[in-house]
Amino acid sequence: MRRPHTPGMTTLTAPRTAAPPFGRTAAAMITPFTADGALDPDGAQQLATRLVDDGGCDALVLSGTTGESPTTSDTEKETLLRAVAEAVGDRARIIAGVGTSDTRHTVSLARDAERAGAHGLLVVTPYYSRPTQEAVGHHLRTVADATGLPVMLYDIPGRTGTALSTRTLLRLAAHPRIVAVKDCGYDPLKTAKVLAATDLAYYAGCDEQILPLRALGGAGCVSTVANAAPRAVRAVLDTYDAGDTAAAARRQLALVPLIEAVTGGEAPGTVTTKALLQHLGLPAGPVRGPLLAADAELTSRLVDALRTTLDRTADADTAVPAGVPG
């Protein structure tokens, strides 16, 4: 049972023991397109199978920002979801991104996702129109009321222009189907206050925050770089949960070159991720405008960063713990 919430008050609670509602290692999966820019359902199934069966991801987020949700149609989103659910739906949690700046449209997408086999919904705060906190809360509760699926809120004010306030999060946590947050708010104090006062499962939406958030009580991550290096991402959480915090830190630091190259701002994560997957011979295809594909120079830097991260991850695997004779 959820604890009652008093806005403005923070009550410390015992560490979480319940299983995370959306797994621990979720990939923010790209949406593969064919060479002519059409949706590639077969490629999506191939990539999803690789991420789950070979990469160790126990969840996939579809039609998020990395999945080019602003430029895929409602029909494409449903087709993508059905294809991925058919490929891996019994072996991983499938979370459908349904957030838009229109409440009615978001509700419609949520209902479509439920019918298509999603296990949960990712709902971003409405963007561009900059609604008040009261309006944001009403929007998110309306979407959560529209289906029987659990909801992961998406707090990313750098893209939407509207952050979820601590007070709003505390209130939304009382909703029986709002169970998690994808945290890209870069506000560690707010995150800590909500973690301390609610049962919301927090997922790092920024790869550099995977270990810090897990150490604070977070449930896991929704990772962009997991598209290219899923096992390296999962290893951070596995090692920490095994009790080896020093090794977990080494693994998180090993990811830094790849995180910086993919999400550091030189180009959007969709662009950089698709360039890497194309280099690896995996389904990706072009990006849709207004995005532009990575050029040869950027692709070379991305490949170098991936190689460096994988080398450092291998070194972390063989590192001798401090105080142990070599």
Coordinates of N, CA and C in Angstrom, one line a residue, residues 62-242:
L62 N 10.0 2.3 -26.0 CA 9.8 2.5 -27.4 C 9.2 3.9 -27.6
S63 N 9.5 4.5 -28.7 CA 8.8 5.8 -29.0 C 9.1 6.9 -28.0
G64 N 10.3 6.9 -27.5 CA 10.7 8.0 -26.7 C 11.4 9.0 -27.6
T65 N 12.1 10.0 -27.0 CA 12.8 11.0 -27.8 C 13.9 10.3 -28.7
T66 N 14.6 9.3 -28.1 CA 15.6 8.6 -28.9 C 15.0 7.8 -30.0
G67 N 13.7 7.4 -29.8 CA 13.0 6.6 -30.8 C 12.2 7.5 -31.8
E68 N 12.6 8.8 -31.8 CA 12.0 9.8 -32.8 C 10.5 9.9 -32.8
S69 N 10.0 9.9 -31.6 CA 8.5 10.0 -31.4 C 7.9 11.2 -32.1
P70 N 8.6 12.4 -32.1 CA 8.0 13.6 -32.7 C 7.8 13.4 -34.2
T71 N 8.5 12.5 -34.9 CA 8.3 12.3 -36.3 C 7.8 11.0 -36.8
T72 N 7.3 10.2 -35.8 CA 6.6 8.9 -36.2 C 5.1 9.1 -36.0
S73 N 4.4 8.5 -36.9 CA 2.9 8.6 -36.8 C 2.3 7.7 -35.8
D74 N 1.1 7.9 -35.4 CA 0.4 7.1 -34.4 C 0.4 5.6 -34.9
T75 N 0.1 5.4 -36.2 CA 0.1 4.1 -36.8 C 1.5 3.4 -36.7
E76 N 2.5 4.2 -37.0 CA 3.9 3.6 -36.9 C 4.2 3.3 -35.5
K77 N 3.8 4.1 -34.5 CA 4.1 3.8 -33.1 C 3.4 2.4 -32.7
E78 N 2.2 2.2 -33.2 CA 1.5 1.0 -32.8 C 2.1 -0.2 -33.6
T79 N 2.5 0.0 -34.8 CA 3.1 -1.1 -35.5 C 4.5 -1.5 -34.9
L80 N 5.3 -0.5 -34.5 CA 6.5 -0.7 -33.8 C 6.3 -1.5 -32.5
L81 N 5.3 -1.1 -31.7 CA 5.1 -1.7 -30.5 C 4.6 -3.2 -30.6
R82 N 3.8 -3.4 -31.6 CA 3.3 -4.8 -31.8 C 4.5 -5.7 -32.3
A83 N 5.3 -5.1 -33.1 CA 6.4 -5.9 -33.6 C 7.4 -6.3 -32.5
V84 N 7.7 -5.3 -31.6 CA 8.7 -5.6 -30.6 C 8.0 -6.5 -29.5
A85 N 6.8 -6.3 -29.2 CA 6.1 -7.2 -28.2 C 6.1 -8.6 -28.7
E86 N 5.9 -8.8 -30.0 CA 5.9 -10.1 -30.6 C 7.3 -10.8 -30.4
A87 N 8.3 -9.9 -30.6 CA 9.7 -10.5 -30.6 C 10.2 -10.8 -29.1
V88 N 9.9 -9.9 -28.2 CA 10.5 -10.1 -26.9 C 9.5 -9.8 -25.7
G89 N 8.3 -9.7 -26.0 CA 7.3 -9.3 -25.0 C 7.2 -10.2 -23.8
D90 N 7.6 -11.5 -23.9 CA 7.5 -12.4 -22.8 C 8.9 -12.4 -22.0
R91 N 9.9 -11.7 -22.5 CA 11.2 -11.7 -21.9 C 11.7 -10.3 -21.4
A92 N 10.9 -9.3 -21.6 CA 11.2 -8.0 -21.2 C 10.0 -7.1 -21.0
R93 N 10.1 -6.1 -20.2 CA 9.0 -5.2 -20.1 C 9.1 -4.2 -21.2
I94 N 7.9 -3.9 -21.9 CA 7.8 -3.0 -23.0 C 7.1 -1.8 -22.5
I95 N 7.8 -0.6 -22.5 CA 7.2 0.6 -22.1 C 7.0 1.5 -23.3
A96 N 5.8 2.0 -23.5 CA 5.5 2.8 -24.7 C 5.5 4.3 -24.4
G97 N 6.3 5.0 -25.1 CA 6.3 6.5 -25.0 C 5.0 7.0 -25.6
V98 N 4.2 7.7 -24.8 CA 2.9 8.2 -25.4 C 2.7 9.7 -25.1
G99 N 3.7 10.4 -24.6 CA 3.6 11.8 -24.2 C 3.5 12.7 -25.4
T100 N 2.6 13.6 -25.3 CA 2.5 14.7 -26.3 C 2.1 16.0 -25.5
S101 N 2.0 17.1 -26.3 CA 1.6 18.3 -25.6 C 0.1 18.5 -25.7
D102 N -0.7 17.5 -26.1 CA -2.1 17.5 -26.2 C -2.7 16.3 -25.4
T103 N -3.5 16.7 -24.3 CA -4.0 15.6 -23.4 C -4.8 14.6 -24.2
R104 N -5.7 15.0 -25.1 CA -6.5 14.1 -25.8 C -5.7 13.1 -26.6
H105 N -4.7 13.7 -27.3 CA -3.8 12.8 -28.1 C -3.1 11.8 -27.3
T106 N -2.6 12.3 -26.1 CA -1.8 11.4 -25.3 C -2.7 10.3 -24.7
V107 N -3.9 10.6 -24.4 CA -4.9 9.5 -23.9 C -5.1 8.5 -25.0
S108 N -5.3 9.0 -26.3 CA -5.5 8.1 -27.4 C -4.3 7.2 -27.6
L109 N -3.1 7.8 -27.6 CA -1.9 6.9 -27.7 C -1.8 5.9 -26.6
A110 N -2.1 6.3 -25.4 CA -2.0 5.4 -24.2 C -3.0 4.2 -24.4
R111 N -4.2 4.5 -24.9 CA -5.1 3.4 -25.1 C -4.7 2.5 -26.3
D112 N -4.1 3.1 -27.3 CA -3.6 2.3 -28.4 C -2.5 1.4 -27.9
A113 N -1.6 1.9 -27.1 CA -0.5 1.2 -26.6 C -0.9 0.0 -25.7
E114 N -2.0 0.2 -24.9 CA -2.5 -0.9 -24.1 C -3.0 -2.0 -25.0
R115 N -3.8 -1.6 -26.0 CA -4.3 -2.6 -26.9 C -3.2 -3.4 -27.7
A116 N -2.1 -2.7 -27.9 CA -1.0 -3.3 -28.7 C -0.1 -4.2 -27.9
G117 N -0.2 -4.2 -26.6 CA 0.6 -5.1 -25.8 C 1.6 -4.5 -24.9
A118 N 1.6 -3.2 -24.7 CA 2.6 -2.5 -23.8 C 2.4 -3.0 -22.4
H119 N 3.5 -3.0 -21.6 CA 3.4 -3.3 -20.2 C 3.3 -2.1 -19.4
G120 N 3.6 -0.9 -19.9 CA 3.6 0.3 -19.2 C 3.7 1.5 -20.1
L121 N 3.5 2.7 -19.6 CA 3.5 3.9 -20.4 C 4.6 4.9 -19.8
L122 N 5.3 5.5 -20.8 CA 6.2 6.6 -20.4 C 5.5 7.9 -20.9
V123 N 5.3 8.8 -19.9 CA 4.5 10.0 -20.2 C 5.3 11.3 -19.8
V124 N 5.7 12.0 -20.8 CA 6.5 13.2 -20.5 C 5.6 14.4 -20.2
T125 N 6.1 15.3 -19.5 CA 5.3 16.5 -19.2 C 5.0 17.3 -20.5
P126 N 3.8 17.9 -20.6 CA 3.5 18.6 -21.9 C 4.5 19.6 -22.2
Y127 N 4.9 19.7 -23.5 CA 6.0 20.6 -23.9 C 5.5 21.8 -24.6
Y128 N 6.3 22.8 -24.7 CA 6.1 24.0 -25.5 C 5.1 24.9 -24.9
S129 N 3.9 24.4 -24.5 CA 2.9 25.3 -24.0 C 3.1 25.8 -22.6
R130 N 4.0 25.1 -21.9 CA 4.5 25.5 -20.5 C 3.3 25.7 -19.6
P131 N 2.5 24.6 -19.3 CA 1.4 24.7 -18.4 C 1.8 24.8 -17.0
T132 N 0.9 25.3 -16.1 CA 1.2 25.4 -14.7 C 1.3 24.0 -14.1
Q133 N 1.8 24.0 -12.9 CA 2.0 22.7 -12.2 C 0.6 22.0 -12.0
E134 N -0.4 22.8 -11.7 CA -1.7 22.3 -11.5 C -2.2 21.6 -12.8
A135 N -1.9 22.3 -14.0 CA -2.3 21.7 -15.2 C -1.5 20.5 -15.6
V136 N -0.2 20.5 -15.3 CA 0.6 19.3 -15.5 C 0.1 18.1 -14.8
G137 N -0.2 18.3 -13.5 CA -0.7 17.3 -12.7 C -2.0 16.7 -13.2
H138 N -2.9 17.6 -13.6 CA -4.2 17.2 -14.2 C -4.0 16.4 -15.5
H139 N -3.1 16.8 -16.3 CA -2.8 16.1 -17.6 C -2.3 14.7 -17.3
L140 N -1.3 14.6 -16.3 CA -0.7 13.3 -16.1 C -1.7 12.3 -15.4
R141 N -2.5 12.8 -14.5 CA -3.6 12.0 -13.9 C -4.6 11.6 -14.9
T142 N -4.9 12.4 -15.8 CA -5.9 12.1 -16.8 C -5.4 10.9 -17.7
V143 N -4.1 11.0 -18.0 CA -3.6 9.9 -18.8 C -3.5 8.6 -18.0
A144 N -3.1 8.7 -16.7 CA -3.0 7.5 -15.9 C -4.4 6.9 -15.6
D145 N -5.4 7.7 -15.7 CA -6.8 7.2 -15.5 C -7.3 6.5 -16.7
A146 N -6.7 6.7 -17.9 CA -7.2 6.3 -19.2 C -7.0 4.8 -19.5
T147 N -6.1 4.2 -18.8 CA -5.8 2.8 -19.0 C -5.5 2.1 -17.7
G148 N -5.3 0.8 -17.8 CA -5.0 0.0 -16.6 C -3.5 -0.2 -16.4
L149 N -2.7 0.5 -17.3 CA -1.2 0.3 -17.3 C -0.5 1.1 -16.3
P150 N 0.6 0.6 -15.7 CA 1.4 1.5 -14.8 C 2.1 2.6 -15.7
V151 N 2.4 3.7 -15.0 CA 2.9 4.9 -15.7 C 4.3 5.3 -15.1
M152 N 5.2 5.6 -16.0 CA 6.5 6.2 -15.7 C 6.4 7.6 -16.1
L153 N 6.5 8.5 -15.2 CA 6.6 10.0 -15.5 C 7.9 10.3 -16.1
Y154 N 8.0 11.3 -17.0 CA 9.3 11.6 -17.6 C 9.5 13.1 -17.3
D155 N 10.5 13.3 -16.4 CA 10.9 14.7 -16.0 C 12.1 15.1 -16.7
I156 N 12.0 16.0 -17.7 CA 13.1 16.4 -18.6 C 12.9 17.9 -19.0
P157 N 13.0 18.8 -18.0 CA 12.7 20.2 -18.3 C 13.6 20.8 -19.4
G158 N 14.8 20.3 -19.6 CA 15.6 20.8 -20.6 C 15.1 20.7 -22.0
R159 N 14.2 19.8 -22.2 CA 13.5 19.6 -23.5 C 12.1 20.2 -23.5
T160 N 11.4 20.0 -22.4 CA 10.0 20.4 -22.4 C 9.7 21.8 -22.0
G161 N 10.7 22.4 -21.2 CA 10.5 23.7 -20.7 C 9.7 23.7 -19.4
T162 N 9.2 22.6 -18.9 CA 8.4 22.5 -17.7 C 8.9 21.3 -16.8
A163 N 9.4 21.6 -15.6 CA 9.9 20.6 -14.7 C 8.7 20.2 -13.8
L164 N 8.8 18.9 -13.4 CA 7.8 18.5 -12.4 C 8.4 18.9 -11.0
S165 N 7.6 19.7 -10.3 CA 8.0 20.2 -9.0 C 8.0 19.1 -8.0
T166 N 8.7 19.3 -6.8 CA 8.6 18.3 -5.8 C 7.2 18.1 -5.3
R167 N 6.5 19.2 -5.1 CA 5.1 19.2 -4.6 C 4.2 18.4 -5.6
T168 N 4.4 18.6 -6.9 CA 3.6 17.9 -7.9 C 3.9 16.4 -7.9
L169 N 5.2 16.0 -7.8 CA 5.6 14.6 -7.7 C 5.0 13.9 -6.5
L170 N 5.0 14.6 -5.3 CA 4.5 14.0 -4.1 C 3.0 13.8 -4.3
R171 N 2.3 14.7 -4.9 CA 0.9 14.5 -5.1 C 0.6 13.4 -6.2
L172 N 1.3 13.3 -7.2 CA 1.1 12.3 -8.3 C 1.5 10.9 -7.7
A173 N 2.4 10.8 -6.8 CA 2.8 9.5 -6.2 C 1.6 8.8 -5.5
A174 N 0.6 9.5 -5.2 CA -0.6 8.9 -4.6 C -1.5 8.2 -5.6
H175 N -1.3 8.4 -6.9 CA -2.1 7.8 -7.9 C -1.7 6.3 -8.0
P176 N -2.7 5.4 -8.0 CA -2.3 4.0 -7.9 C -1.5 3.4 -9.1
R177 N -1.6 4.1 -10.3 CA -0.9 3.6 -11.5 C 0.3 4.5 -11.8
I178 N 0.6 5.5 -11.1 CA 1.8 6.3 -11.3 C 2.9 5.7 -10.4
V179 N 3.8 5.0 -10.9 CA 4.7 4.1 -10.1 C 6.2 4.5 -10.3
A180 N 6.5 5.3 -11.3 CA 7.9 5.5 -11.5 C 8.2 6.8 -12.2
V181 N 9.5 7.2 -12.2 CA 9.9 8.5 -12.8 C 11.2 8.2 -13.6
K182 N 11.2 8.6 -14.8 CA 12.4 8.7 -15.6 C 13.0 10.1 -15.3
D183 N 14.2 10.1 -14.6 CA 14.7 11.4 -14.1 C 15.8 11.9 -15.0
C184 N 15.4 13.0 -15.7 CA 16.4 13.8 -16.4 C 16.3 15.3 -15.9
G185 N 16.0 15.4 -14.7 CA 15.8 16.8 -14.1 C 17.0 17.5 -13.7
Y186 N 18.1 16.8 -13.5 CA 19.4 17.3 -13.0 C 19.1 18.2 -11.7
D187 N 18.3 17.6 -10.8 CA 18.0 18.3 -9.6 C 18.1 17.2 -8.5
P188 N 19.3 16.9 -8.0 CA 19.5 15.8 -7.1 C 18.7 16.0 -5.7
L189 N 18.6 17.3 -5.3 CA 17.9 17.5 -4.1 C 16.4 17.1 -4.2
K190 N 15.8 17.5 -5.3 CA 14.4 17.2 -5.6 C 14.2 15.6 -5.6
T191 N 15.2 15.0 -6.4 CA 15.1 13.6 -6.5 C 15.2 12.9 -5.1
A192 N 16.1 13.4 -4.3 CA 16.3 12.8 -3.0 C 15.0 13.0 -2.1
K193 N 14.4 14.1 -2.2 CA 13.2 14.4 -1.4 C 12.1 13.5 -1.8
V194 N 11.9 13.3 -3.1 CA 10.8 12.4 -3.5 C 11.1 11.0 -3.2
L195 N 12.3 10.5 -3.4 CA 12.7 9.2 -3.0 C 12.5 8.9 -1.5
A196 N 12.8 9.9 -0.7 CA 12.6 9.7 0.7 C 11.2 9.7 1.2
A197 N 10.3 10.3 0.4 CA 8.9 10.5 0.8 C 7.9 9.6 0.1
T198 N 8.3 8.9 -0.9 CA 7.3 8.2 -1.7 C 7.9 6.8 -2.1
D199 N 7.0 6.0 -2.7 CA 7.4 4.7 -3.2 C 7.7 4.7 -4.7
L200 N 7.8 5.9 -5.3 CA 8.1 6.0 -6.7 C 9.4 5.3 -7.0
A201 N 9.5 4.5 -8.1 CA 10.7 3.9 -8.6 C 11.4 4.9 -9.5
Y202 N 12.6 5.3 -9.2 CA 13.3 6.3 -10.0 C 14.3 5.6 -10.9
Y203 N 14.3 6.0 -12.2 CA 15.2 5.5 -13.2 C 16.0 6.6 -13.7
A204 N 17.3 6.4 -13.8 CA 18.2 7.4 -14.3 C 18.0 7.5 -15.8
G205 N 17.6 8.7 -16.3 CA 17.4 8.9 -17.7 C 18.6 9.5 -18.4
C206 N 19.6 9.8 -17.6 CA 20.9 10.4 -18.1 C 21.9 9.4 -17.7
D207 N 22.7 8.8 -18.7 CA 23.6 7.7 -18.4 C 24.7 8.0 -17.3
E208 N 25.0 9.3 -17.2 CA 26.1 9.6 -16.2 C 25.5 9.5 -14.8
Q209 N 24.2 9.4 -14.7 CA 23.6 9.3 -13.3 C 23.2 7.9 -12.9
I210 N 23.6 6.9 -13.7 CA 23.1 5.5 -13.4 C 23.6 5.1 -12.0
L211 N 24.9 5.1 -11.7 CA 25.4 4.7 -10.4 C 25.0 5.7 -9.3
P212 N 25.1 7.0 -9.5 CA 24.7 7.9 -8.4 C 23.3 7.7 -8.0
L213 N 22.4 7.5 -8.9 CA 21.0 7.4 -8.6 C 20.7 6.0 -7.9
R214 N 21.4 5.0 -8.4 CA 21.2 3.6 -7.8 C 21.7 3.7 -6.3
A215 N 22.8 4.3 -6.1 CA 23.3 4.4 -4.7 C 22.3 5.2 -3.8
L216 N 21.5 6.0 -4.4 CA 20.6 6.8 -3.6 C 19.2 6.1 -3.4
G217 N 19.1 4.9 -4.0 CA 17.9 4.2 -3.9 C 17.1 4.1 -5.2
G218 N 17.7 4.5 -6.3 CA 17.0 4.4 -7.6 C 16.8 2.9 -8.0
A219 N 15.9 2.7 -8.9 CA 15.5 1.4 -9.4 C 16.4 0.9 -10.5
G220 N 16.9 1.8 -11.3 CA 17.7 1.4 -12.5 C 17.9 2.5 -13.5
C221 N 17.8 2.2 -14.8 CA 18.1 3.3 -15.7 C 17.3 3.0 -17.0
V222 N 17.0 4.1 -17.7 CA 16.5 4.1 -19.1 C 17.7 4.7 -19.9
S223 N 18.4 3.9 -20.6 CA 19.7 4.3 -21.1 C 19.7 4.4 -22.6
T224 N 20.3 5.5 -23.1 CA 20.5 5.7 -24.5 C 21.7 4.9 -25.0
V225 N 22.8 4.9 -24.2 CA 24.0 4.2 -24.7 C 23.9 2.7 -24.7
A226 N 22.8 2.2 -24.0 CA 22.6 0.8 -24.0 C 22.3 0.2 -25.4
N227 N 21.8 1.1 -26.3 CA 21.6 0.7 -27.6 C 22.9 0.0 -28.2
A228 N 24.1 0.6 -27.9 CA 25.3 0.2 -28.5 C 26.1 -0.7 -27.5
A229 N 26.0 -0.5 -26.2 CA 26.8 -1.2 -25.2 C 25.9 -1.6 -24.1
P230 N 24.9 -2.5 -24.3 CA 24.0 -2.8 -23.2 C 24.6 -3.6 -22.1
R231 N 25.5 -4.5 -22.3 CA 26.1 -5.2 -21.2 C 27.0 -4.4 -20.3
A232 N 27.6 -3.4 -20.9 CA 28.5 -2.5 -20.1 C 27.6 -1.6 -19.2
V233 N 26.4 -1.3 -19.7 CA 25.5 -0.5 -18.8 C 24.9 -1.4 -17.7
R234 N 24.5 -2.6 -18.1 CA 23.9 -3.5 -17.1 C 25.0 -3.8 -16.0
A235 N 26.2 -3.9 -16.4 CA 27.3 -4.3 -15.5 C 27.4 -3.3 -14.3
V236 N 27.2 -2.1 -14.6 CA 27.2 -1.1 -13.5 C 26.3 -1.4 -12.4
L237 N 25.0 -1.7 -12.7 CA 24.0 -2.1 -11.8 C 24.3 -3.4 -11.1
D238 N 24.6 -4.4 -12.0 CA 24.9 -5.8 -11.4 C 26.0 -5.7 -10.4
T239 N 27.1 -5.0 -10.7 CA 28.2 -5.0 -9.8 C 27.9 -4.2 -8.5
Y240 N 27.1 -3.1 -8.6 CA 26.7 -2.4 -7.4 C 25.8 -3.3 -6.5
D241 N 24.9 -4.0 -7.2 CA 23.9 -4.8 -6.4 C 24.6 -6.0 -5.8
A242 N 25.7 -6.4 -6.3 CA 26.5 -7.5 -5.8 C 27.3 -7.1 -4.6

